[in-house]
Short mmCIF file of C-alpha atoms and ligand atoms in Angstrom, two decimals:
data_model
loop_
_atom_site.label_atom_id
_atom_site.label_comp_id
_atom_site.label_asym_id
_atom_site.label_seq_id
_atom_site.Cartn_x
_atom_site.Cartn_y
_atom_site.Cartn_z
CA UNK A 1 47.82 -21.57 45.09
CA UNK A 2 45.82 -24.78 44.40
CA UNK A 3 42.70 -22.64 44.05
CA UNK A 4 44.13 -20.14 41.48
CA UNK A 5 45.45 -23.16 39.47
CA UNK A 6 41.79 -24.97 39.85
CA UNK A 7 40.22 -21.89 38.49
CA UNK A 8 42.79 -21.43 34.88
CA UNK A 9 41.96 -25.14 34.43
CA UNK A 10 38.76 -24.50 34.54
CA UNK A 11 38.70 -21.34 32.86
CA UNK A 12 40.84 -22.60 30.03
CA UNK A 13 38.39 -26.03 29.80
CA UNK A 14 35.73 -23.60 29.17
CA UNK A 15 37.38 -21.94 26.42
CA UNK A 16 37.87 -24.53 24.94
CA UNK A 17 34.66 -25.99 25.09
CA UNK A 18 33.32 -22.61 23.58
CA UNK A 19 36.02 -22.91 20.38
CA UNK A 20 35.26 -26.62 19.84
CA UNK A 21 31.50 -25.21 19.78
CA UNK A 22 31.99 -22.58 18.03
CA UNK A 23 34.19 -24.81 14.88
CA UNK A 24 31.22 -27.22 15.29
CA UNK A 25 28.26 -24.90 14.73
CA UNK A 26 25.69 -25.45 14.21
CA UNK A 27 24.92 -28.83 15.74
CA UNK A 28 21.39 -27.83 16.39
CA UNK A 29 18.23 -26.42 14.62
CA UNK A 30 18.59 -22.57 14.64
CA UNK A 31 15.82 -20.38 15.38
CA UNK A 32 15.38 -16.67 13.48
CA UNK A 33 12.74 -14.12 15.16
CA UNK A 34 10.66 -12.33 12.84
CA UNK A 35 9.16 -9.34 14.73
CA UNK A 36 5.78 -9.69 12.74
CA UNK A 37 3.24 -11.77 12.32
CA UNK A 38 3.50 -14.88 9.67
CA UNK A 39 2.33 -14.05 6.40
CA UNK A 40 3.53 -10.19 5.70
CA UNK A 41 6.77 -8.85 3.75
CA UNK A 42 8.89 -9.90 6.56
CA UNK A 43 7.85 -13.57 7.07
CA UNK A 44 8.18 -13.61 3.32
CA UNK A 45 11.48 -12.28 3.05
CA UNK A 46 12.61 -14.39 6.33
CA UNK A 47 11.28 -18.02 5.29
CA UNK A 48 12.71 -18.20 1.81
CA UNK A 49 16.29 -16.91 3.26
CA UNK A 50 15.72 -19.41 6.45
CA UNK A 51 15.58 -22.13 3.93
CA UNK A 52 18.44 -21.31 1.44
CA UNK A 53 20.76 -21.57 4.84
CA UNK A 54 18.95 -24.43 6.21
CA UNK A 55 20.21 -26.22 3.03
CA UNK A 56 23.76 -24.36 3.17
CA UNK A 57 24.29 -24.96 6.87
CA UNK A 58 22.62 -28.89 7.13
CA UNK A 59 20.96 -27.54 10.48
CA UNK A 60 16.69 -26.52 10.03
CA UNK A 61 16.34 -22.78 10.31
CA UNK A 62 13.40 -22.06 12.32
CA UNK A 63 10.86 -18.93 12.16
CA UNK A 64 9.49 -17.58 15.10
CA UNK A 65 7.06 -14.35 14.89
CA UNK A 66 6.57 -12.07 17.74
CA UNK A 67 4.77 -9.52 16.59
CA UNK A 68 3.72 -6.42 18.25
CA UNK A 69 4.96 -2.86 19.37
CA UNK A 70 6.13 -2.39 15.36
CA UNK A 71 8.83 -4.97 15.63
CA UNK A 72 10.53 -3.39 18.76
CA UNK A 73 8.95 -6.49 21.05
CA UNK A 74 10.51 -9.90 18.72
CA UNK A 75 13.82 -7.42 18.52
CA UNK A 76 14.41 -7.02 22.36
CA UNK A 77 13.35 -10.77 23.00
CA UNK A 78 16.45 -11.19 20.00
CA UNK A 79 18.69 -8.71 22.37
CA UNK A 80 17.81 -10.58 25.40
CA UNK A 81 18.77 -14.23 23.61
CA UNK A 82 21.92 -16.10 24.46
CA UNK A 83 25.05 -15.34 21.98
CA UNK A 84 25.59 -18.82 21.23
CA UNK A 85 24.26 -18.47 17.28
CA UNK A 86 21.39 -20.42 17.61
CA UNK A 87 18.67 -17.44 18.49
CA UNK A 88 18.77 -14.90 15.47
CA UNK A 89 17.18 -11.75 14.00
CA UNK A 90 15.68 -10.75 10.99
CA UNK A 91 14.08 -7.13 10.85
CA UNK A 92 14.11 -4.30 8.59
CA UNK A 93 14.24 -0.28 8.84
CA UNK A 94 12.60 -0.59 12.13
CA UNK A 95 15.61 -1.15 13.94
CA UNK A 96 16.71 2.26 12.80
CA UNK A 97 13.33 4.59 12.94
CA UNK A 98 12.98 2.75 17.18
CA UNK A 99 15.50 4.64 18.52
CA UNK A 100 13.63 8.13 18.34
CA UNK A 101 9.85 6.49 17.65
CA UNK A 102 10.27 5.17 21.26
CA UNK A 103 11.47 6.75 24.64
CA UNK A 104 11.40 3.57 26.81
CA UNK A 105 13.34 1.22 24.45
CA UNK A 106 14.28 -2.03 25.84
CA UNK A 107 17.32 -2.38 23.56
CA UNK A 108 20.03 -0.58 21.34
CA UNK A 109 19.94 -1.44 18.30
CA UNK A 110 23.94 -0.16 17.35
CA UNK A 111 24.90 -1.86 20.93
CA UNK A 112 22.87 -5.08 21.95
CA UNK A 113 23.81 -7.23 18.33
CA UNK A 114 25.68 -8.86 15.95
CA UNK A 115 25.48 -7.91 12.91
CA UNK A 116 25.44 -10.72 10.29
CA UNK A 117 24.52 -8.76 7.17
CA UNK A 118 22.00 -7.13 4.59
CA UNK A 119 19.48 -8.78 2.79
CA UNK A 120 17.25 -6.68 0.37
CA UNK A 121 15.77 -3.63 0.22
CA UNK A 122 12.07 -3.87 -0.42
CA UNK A 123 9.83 -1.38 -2.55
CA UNK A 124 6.65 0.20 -1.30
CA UNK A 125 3.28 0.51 -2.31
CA UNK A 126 0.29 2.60 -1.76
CA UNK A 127 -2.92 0.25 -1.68
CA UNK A 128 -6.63 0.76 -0.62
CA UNK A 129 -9.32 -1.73 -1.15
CA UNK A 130 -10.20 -2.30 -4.46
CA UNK A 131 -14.22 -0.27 -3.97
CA UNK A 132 -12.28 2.68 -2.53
CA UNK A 133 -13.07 5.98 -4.23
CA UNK A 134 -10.03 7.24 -5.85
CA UNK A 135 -8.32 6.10 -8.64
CA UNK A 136 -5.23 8.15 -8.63
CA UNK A 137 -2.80 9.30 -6.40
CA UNK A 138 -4.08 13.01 -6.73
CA UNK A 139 -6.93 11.90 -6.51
CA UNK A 140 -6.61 9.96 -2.96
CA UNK A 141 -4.63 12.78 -1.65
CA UNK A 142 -7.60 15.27 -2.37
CA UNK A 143 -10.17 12.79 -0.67
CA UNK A 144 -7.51 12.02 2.31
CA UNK A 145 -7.24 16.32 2.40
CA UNK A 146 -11.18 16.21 2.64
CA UNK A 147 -12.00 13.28 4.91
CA UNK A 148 -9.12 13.28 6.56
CA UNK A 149 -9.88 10.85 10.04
CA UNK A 150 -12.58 8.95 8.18
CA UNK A 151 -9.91 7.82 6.47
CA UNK A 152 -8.93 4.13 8.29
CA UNK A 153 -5.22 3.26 7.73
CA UNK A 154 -4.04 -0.23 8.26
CA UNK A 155 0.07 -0.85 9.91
CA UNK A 156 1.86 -3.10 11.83
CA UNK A 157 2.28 -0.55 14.96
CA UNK A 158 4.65 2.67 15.68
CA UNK A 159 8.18 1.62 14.37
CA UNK A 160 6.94 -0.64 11.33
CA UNK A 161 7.68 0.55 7.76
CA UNK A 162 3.71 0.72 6.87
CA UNK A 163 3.49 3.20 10.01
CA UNK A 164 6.90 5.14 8.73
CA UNK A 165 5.20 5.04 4.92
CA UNK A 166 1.92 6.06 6.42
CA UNK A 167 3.93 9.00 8.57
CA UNK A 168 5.66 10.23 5.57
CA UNK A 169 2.77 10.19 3.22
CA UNK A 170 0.35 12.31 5.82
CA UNK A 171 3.53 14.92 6.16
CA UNK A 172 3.40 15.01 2.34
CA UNK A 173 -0.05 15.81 2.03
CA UNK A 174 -0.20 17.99 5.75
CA UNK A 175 -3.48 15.55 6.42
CA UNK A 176 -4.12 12.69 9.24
CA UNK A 177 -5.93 9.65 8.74
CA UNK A 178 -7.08 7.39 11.58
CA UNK A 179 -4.49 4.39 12.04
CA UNK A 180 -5.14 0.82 12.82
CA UNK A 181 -2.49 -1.58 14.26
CA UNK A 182 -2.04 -4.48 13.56
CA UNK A 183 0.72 -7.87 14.59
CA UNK A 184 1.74 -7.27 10.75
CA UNK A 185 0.92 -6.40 7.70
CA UNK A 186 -0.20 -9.97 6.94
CA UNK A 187 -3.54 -9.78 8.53
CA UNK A 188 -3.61 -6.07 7.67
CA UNK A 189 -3.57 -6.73 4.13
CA UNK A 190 -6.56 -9.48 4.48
CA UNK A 191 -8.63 -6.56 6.00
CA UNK A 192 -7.76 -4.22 3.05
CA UNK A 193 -8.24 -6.64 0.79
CA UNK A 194 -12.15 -7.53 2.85
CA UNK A 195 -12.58 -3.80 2.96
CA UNK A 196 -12.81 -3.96 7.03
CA UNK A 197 -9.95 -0.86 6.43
CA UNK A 198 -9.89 1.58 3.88
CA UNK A 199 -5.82 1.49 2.52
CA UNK A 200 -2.41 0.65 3.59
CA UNK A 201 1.35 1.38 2.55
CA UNK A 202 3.22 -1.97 2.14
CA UNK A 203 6.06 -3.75 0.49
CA UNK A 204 5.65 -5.23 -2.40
CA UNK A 205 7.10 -8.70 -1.03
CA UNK A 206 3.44 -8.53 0.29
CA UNK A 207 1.48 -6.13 -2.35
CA UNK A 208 2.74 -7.90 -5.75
CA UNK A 209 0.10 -10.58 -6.49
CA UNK A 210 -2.74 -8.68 -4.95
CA UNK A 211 -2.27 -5.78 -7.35
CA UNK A 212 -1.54 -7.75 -9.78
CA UNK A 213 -4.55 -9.93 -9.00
CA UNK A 214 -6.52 -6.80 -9.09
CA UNK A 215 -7.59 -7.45 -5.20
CA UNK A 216 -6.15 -3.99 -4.17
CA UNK A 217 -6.23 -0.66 -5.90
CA UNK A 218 -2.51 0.39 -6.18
CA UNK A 219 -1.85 4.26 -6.40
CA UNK A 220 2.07 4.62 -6.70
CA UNK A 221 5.41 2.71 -5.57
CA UNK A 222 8.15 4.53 -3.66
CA UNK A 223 11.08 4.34 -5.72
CA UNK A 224 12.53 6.75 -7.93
CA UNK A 225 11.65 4.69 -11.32
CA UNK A 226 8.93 2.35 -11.69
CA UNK A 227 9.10 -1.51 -11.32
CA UNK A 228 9.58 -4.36 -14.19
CA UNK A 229 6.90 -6.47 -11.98
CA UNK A 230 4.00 -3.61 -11.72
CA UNK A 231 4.81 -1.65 -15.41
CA UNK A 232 1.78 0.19 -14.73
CA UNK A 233 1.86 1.43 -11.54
CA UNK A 234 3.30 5.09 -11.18
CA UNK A 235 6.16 6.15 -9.01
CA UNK A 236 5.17 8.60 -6.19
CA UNK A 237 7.82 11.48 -7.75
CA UNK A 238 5.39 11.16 -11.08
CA UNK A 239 2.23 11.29 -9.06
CA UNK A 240 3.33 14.66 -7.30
CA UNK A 241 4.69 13.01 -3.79
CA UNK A 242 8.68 13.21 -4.67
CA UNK A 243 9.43 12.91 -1.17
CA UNK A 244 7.70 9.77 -0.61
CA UNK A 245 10.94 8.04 -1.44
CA UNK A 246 11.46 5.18 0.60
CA UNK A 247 12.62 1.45 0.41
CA UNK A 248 13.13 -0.99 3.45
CA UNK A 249 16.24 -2.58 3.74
CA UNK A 250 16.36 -5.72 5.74
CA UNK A 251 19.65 -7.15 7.82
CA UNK A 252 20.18 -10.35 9.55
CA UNK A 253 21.28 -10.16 13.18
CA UNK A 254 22.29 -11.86 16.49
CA UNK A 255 22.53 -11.34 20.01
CA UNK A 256 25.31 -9.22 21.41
CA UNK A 257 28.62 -11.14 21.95
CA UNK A 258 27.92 -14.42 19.41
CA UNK A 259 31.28 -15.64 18.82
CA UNK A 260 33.25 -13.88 15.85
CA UNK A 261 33.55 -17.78 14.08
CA UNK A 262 29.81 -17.74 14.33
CA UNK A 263 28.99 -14.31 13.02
CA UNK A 264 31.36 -15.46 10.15
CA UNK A 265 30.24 -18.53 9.24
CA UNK A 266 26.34 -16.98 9.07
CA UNK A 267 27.77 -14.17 7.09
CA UNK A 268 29.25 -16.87 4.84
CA UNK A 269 25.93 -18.85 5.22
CA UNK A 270 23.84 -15.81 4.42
CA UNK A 271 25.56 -14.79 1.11
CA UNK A 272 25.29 -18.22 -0.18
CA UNK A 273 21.59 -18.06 1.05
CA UNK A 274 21.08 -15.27 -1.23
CA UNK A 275 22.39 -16.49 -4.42
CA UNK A 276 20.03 -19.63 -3.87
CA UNK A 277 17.88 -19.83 -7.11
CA UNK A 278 14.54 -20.00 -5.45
CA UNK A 279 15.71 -16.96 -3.23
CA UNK A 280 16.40 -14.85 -6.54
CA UNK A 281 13.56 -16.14 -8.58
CA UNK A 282 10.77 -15.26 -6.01
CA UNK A 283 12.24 -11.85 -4.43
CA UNK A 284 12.60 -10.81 -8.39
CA UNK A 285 8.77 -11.68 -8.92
CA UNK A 286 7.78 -9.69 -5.37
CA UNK A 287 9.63 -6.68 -6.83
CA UNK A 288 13.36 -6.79 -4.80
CA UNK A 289 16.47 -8.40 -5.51
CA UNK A 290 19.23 -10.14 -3.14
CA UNK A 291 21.97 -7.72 -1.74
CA UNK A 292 25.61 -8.33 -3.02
CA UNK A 293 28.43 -10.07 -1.24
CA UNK A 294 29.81 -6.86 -0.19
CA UNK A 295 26.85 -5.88 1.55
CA UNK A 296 25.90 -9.01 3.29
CA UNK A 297 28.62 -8.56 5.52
CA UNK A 298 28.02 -7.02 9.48
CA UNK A 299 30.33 -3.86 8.48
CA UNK A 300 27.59 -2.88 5.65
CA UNK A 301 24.89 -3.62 8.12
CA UNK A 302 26.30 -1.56 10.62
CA UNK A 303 27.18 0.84 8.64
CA UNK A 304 23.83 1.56 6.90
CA UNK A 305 22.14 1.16 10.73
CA UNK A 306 23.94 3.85 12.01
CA UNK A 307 23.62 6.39 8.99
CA UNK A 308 20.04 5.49 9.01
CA UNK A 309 19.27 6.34 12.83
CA UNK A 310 20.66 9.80 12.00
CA UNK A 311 18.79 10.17 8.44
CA UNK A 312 15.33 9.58 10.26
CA UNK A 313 15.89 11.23 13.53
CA UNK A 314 15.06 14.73 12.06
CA UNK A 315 12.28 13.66 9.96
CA UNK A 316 10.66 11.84 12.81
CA UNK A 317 11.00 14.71 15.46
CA UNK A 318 9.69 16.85 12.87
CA UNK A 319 6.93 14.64 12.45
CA UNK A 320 6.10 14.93 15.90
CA UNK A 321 5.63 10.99 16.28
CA UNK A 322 6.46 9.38 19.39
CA UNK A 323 5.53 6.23 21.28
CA UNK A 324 5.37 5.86 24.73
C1 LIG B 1 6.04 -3.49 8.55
O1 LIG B 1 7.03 -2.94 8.99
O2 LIG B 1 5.02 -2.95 8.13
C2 LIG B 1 6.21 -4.95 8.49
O3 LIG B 1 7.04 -5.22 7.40
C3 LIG B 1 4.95 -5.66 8.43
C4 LIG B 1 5.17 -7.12 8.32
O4 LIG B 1 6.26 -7.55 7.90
O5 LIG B 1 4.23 -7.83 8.66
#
């Protein structure tokens, strides 16, 4: 008897513990994984949000980048994190293209998190070093048809939207290039932009100022109607490639089981986050805007997650792509 009654004291001291921890979060700095390297769309997207909730939630918001394995290695060391709200996630349409890109996934991406909310949903971009032939998108489709593997074609690994871009764009135009991995498209840009690679497919959180800049040659974006910040550039459905048509949405994310006050106060945290004025002001000169309220929330995440998965799963069987 004296057992049983140790153990609900116990058991109810520990609940207790974890509410008065859970009203008093967060009482230390909080740490957000990017699954790329620093300096791509990601890290770009991440840092500016990581500091709007630093400020809302008086705690600093960390990065961390663990690149590699197209964002499927920083997302399972996320999944593997303790629940406690202090070890979070931010990746993008990765999370839904992993389940059928790889058969040995460490992680389920509708099972092993919390979802905390939407973000944005970034633009893409068709760039090649500024010397590279071609000038227009026909025109880099009929080289790509012609030189096809001579072609080099920079991403940030199987699962990362510059590899899903790059997949969809050589379906479009039935023609392979050779692909080059990278931690991110950070240093993948820097070797477009050096010429060590001949083009890449990135967001324009990471494209804007170098096109702009004239550093890249930019070809199309992949949106349905162009953008205020790159007048100029064509959209993909004008340039002949209609169903290059993609943007990447980004959601914020902990660890399975994180305490429901927790999950609501960085839901809370994250929509105040993106109505921060230096948030607004610098994803509206990269090209992207701040979700709304309604979609910051982990039912829109989820949501959109799930439908996702099952949009890409045909497209990526059909696409034969797999990693091992
Ligand atoms: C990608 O998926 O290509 C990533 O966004 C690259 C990055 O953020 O570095």
């Amino acid at each position: 008897m004296k057992a049983a009654a140790w153990f609900l004291a116990a058991a109810a001291f520990a609940g207790s513990v974890a509410v008065a921890e859970a009203q008093d979060y967060p009482t230390r700095p909080v740490t957000i994984i990017v699954p790329f390297s620093a300096g791509g769309p990601t890290d770009t997207v991440s840092r500016l949000v990581a500091e709007a909730m630093s400020k809302d939630l008086g705690q600093q918001v960390l990065i961390q980048n663990v690149g590699g394995a197209g964002g499927t290695l920083g997302a399972g060391q996320a999944a593997a994190a303790a629940p406690d709200g202090y070890t979070l996630l931010i990746h993008h349409i990765g999370m839904s293209t992993a389940p059928t890109l790889y058969r040995s996934l460490q992680f389920d991406p509708t099972q092993d998190f919390s979802p905390v909310g939407l973000i944005t949903a970034v633009p893409m971009t068709l760039v090649a070093r500024k010397d590279f032939e071609p000038n227009t998108l026909e025109e880099l489709v009929a080289y790509i048809k012609e030189n096809g593997e001579d072609v080099i074609y920079a991403n940030a690994g199987i699962g990362a939207a510059s590899h899903l871009c790059g997949m969809l764009f050589m379906s479009a135009m039935d023609a392979q290039m050779t692909t080059v991995p990278y931690q991110g498209t950070g240093p993948a840009m820097t070797d477009v932009i050096g010429g060590q690679v001949d083009m890449t497919c990135d967001q324009t959180t990471n494209t804007t100022s170098q096109i702009q800049g004239g550093e890249v040659k930019a070809y199309a974006v992949t949106t349905p109607e162009r953008l205020p910040t790159l007048p100029d550039l064509p959209t993909t459905a004008e340039a002949g490639l209609p169903d290059l048509d993609v943007t990447v949405w980004h959601g914020l994310y902990g660890p399975k089981g994180m305490p429901e006050e927790i999950v609501t106060k960085l839901t809370a945290s994250l929509q105040t986050a993106l109505k921060d004025e230096t948030v607004m002001q610098r994803f509206a000169e990269l090209g992207t805007e701040p979700v709304t309220d309604a979609e910051a929330t982990p039912e829109a995440l989820s949501e959109l997650l799930n439908a996702q998965i099952a949009q890409w799963k045909p497209i990526i069987e059909a696409a034969g792509v797999y990693a091992d």
